[in-house]
Tab-separated table of C-alpha atoms and ligand atoms in Angstrom:
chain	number	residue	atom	x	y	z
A	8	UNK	CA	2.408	19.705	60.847
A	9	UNK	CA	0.515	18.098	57.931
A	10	UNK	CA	-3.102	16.810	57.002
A	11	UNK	CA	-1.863	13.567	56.826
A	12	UNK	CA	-2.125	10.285	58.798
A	13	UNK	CA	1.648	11.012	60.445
A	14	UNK	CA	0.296	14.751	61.075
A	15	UNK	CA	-2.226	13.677	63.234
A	16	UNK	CA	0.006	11.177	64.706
A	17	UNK	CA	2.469	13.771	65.583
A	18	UNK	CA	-0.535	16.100	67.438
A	19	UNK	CA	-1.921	13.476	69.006
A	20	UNK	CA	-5.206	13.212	67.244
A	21	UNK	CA	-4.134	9.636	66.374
A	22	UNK	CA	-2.806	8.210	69.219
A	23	UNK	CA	0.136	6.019	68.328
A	24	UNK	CA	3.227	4.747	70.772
A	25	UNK	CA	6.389	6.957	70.169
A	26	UNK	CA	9.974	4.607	70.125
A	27	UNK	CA	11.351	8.091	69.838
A	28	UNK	CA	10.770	11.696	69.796
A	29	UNK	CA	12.393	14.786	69.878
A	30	UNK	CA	11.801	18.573	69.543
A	31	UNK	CA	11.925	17.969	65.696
A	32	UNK	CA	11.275	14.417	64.946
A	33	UNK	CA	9.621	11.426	65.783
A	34	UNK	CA	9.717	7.742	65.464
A	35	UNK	CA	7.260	4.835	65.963
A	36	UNK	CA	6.733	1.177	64.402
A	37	UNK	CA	5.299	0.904	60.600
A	38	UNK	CA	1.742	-0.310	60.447
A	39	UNK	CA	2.360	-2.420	57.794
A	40	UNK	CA	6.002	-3.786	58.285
A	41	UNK	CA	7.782	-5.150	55.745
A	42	UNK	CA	11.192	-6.217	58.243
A	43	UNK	CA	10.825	-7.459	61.789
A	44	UNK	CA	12.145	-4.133	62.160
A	45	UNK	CA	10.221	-1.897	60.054
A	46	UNK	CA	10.135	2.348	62.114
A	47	UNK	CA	9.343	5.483	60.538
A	48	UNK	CA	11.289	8.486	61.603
A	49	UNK	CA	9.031	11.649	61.147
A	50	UNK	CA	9.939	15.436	61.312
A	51	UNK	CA	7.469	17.387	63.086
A	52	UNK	CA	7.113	19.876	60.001
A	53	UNK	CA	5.385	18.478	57.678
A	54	UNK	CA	7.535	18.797	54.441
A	55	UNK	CA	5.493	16.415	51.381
A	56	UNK	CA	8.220	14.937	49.778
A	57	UNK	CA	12.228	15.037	49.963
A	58	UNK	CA	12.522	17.077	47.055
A	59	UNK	CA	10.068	19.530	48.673
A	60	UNK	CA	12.806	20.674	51.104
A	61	UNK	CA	14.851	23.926	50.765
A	62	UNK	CA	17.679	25.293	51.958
A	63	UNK	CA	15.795	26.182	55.217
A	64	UNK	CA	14.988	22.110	56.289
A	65	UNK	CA	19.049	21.378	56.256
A	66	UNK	CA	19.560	20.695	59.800
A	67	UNK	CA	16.407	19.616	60.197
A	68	UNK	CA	17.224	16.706	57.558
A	69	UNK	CA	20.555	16.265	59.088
A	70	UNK	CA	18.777	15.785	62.475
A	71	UNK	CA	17.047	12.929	61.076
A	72	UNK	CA	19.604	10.677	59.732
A	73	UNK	CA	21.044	11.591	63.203
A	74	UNK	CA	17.987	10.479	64.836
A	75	UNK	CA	17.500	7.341	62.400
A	76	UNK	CA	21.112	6.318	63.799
A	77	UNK	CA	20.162	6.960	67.501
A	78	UNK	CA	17.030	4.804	66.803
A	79	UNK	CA	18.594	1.938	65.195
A	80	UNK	CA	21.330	1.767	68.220
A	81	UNK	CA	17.831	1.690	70.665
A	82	UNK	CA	16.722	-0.934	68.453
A	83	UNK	CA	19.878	-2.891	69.002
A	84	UNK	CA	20.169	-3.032	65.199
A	85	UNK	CA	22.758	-0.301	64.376
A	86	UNK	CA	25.069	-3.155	62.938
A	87	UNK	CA	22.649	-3.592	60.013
A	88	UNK	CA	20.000	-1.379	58.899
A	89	UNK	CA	18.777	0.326	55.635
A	90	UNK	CA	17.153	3.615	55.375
A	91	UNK	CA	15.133	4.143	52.977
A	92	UNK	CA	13.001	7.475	51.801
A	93	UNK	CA	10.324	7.276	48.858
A	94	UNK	CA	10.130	10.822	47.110
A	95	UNK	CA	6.406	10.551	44.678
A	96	UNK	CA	3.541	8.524	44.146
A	97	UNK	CA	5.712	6.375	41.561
A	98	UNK	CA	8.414	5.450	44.019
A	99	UNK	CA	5.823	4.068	46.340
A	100	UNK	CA	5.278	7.355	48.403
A	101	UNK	CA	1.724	7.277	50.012
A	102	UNK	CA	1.999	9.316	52.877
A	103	UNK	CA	2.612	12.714	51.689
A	104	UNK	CA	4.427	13.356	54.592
A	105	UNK	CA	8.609	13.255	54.578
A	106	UNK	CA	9.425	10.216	56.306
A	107	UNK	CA	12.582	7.704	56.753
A	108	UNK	CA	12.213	3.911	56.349
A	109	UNK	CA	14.521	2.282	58.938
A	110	UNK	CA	14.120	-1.106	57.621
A	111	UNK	CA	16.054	-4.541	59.895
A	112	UNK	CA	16.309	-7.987	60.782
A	113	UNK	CA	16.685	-9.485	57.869
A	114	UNK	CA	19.259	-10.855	54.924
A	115	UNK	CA	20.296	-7.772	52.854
A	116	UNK	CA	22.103	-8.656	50.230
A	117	UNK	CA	24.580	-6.688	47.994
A	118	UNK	CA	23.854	-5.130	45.201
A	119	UNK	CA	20.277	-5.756	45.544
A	120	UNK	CA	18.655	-2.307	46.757
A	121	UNK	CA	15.923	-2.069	45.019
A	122	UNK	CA	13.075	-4.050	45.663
B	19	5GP	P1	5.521	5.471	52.077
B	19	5GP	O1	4.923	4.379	51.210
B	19	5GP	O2	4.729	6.744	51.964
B	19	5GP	O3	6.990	5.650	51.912
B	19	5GP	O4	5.364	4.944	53.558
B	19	5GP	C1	4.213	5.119	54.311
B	19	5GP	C2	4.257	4.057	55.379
B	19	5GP	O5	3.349	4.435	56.386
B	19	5GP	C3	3.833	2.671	54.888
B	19	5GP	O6	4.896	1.753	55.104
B	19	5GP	C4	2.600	2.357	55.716
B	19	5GP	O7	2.541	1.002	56.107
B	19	5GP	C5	2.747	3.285	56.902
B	19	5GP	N1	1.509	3.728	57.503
B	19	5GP	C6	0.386	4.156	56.847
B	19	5GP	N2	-0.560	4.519	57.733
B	19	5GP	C7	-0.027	4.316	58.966
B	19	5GP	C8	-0.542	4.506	60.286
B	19	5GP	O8	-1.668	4.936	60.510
B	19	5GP	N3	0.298	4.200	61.322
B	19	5GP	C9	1.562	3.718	61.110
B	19	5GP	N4	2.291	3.455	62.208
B	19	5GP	N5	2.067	3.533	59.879
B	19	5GP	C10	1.283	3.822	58.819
């Protein structure tokens, strides 16, 4: 767990609707959506950033692009989806909390990933 907005999500303190949730993960709409389909998927443990992870977090990282995948096909939008994770303040991170973008329902266009 974490001191953050998604750690009191995850306990419950903040009470929030779940899309998904495992043993090790959750997932639940973006506040602030920047898609028609705009979910974060969560890990329980609260690990700060992606480069904060060690050896110890591998499955639990694999688990989430697992569960991102699972999500998107609940979503109906497993044809087109991006996934996005910001690592530090200067990539846009403000929830100090590791967390995956599923971003959908909308023109992507190639070649064009940042933005
Ligand atoms: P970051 O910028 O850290 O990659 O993403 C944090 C995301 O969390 C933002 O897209 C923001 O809109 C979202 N967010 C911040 N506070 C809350 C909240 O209380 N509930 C939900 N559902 N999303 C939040």
């Amino acid at each position: 767990m974490s001191d953050t907005i998604f750690g009191k999500i995850i306990s419950g303190e903040i009470p929030s609707e779940f899309l998904y949730e495992d043993d090790h993960c959750i997932a639940i709409n973006d506040i602030s959506p920047q898609a028609p389909v705009h979910v974060l998927v969560i890990p329980k443990r609260g690990i700060p950033r992606l480069v904060d992870a060690t050896d110890d977090d591998q499955a639990l990282l694999g688990h989430l692009m697992l569960a991102a995948g699972r999500v998107a096909e609940q979503l109906g939008v497993a044809d087109s989806f991006r996934l996005i994770v910001n690592n530090g303040a200067g990539a846009g991170q403000t929830v100090f909390h590791l967390h995956l973008h599923i971003i959908a329902g909308r023109t992507f266009a190639e070649g064009h990933m940042a933005g």
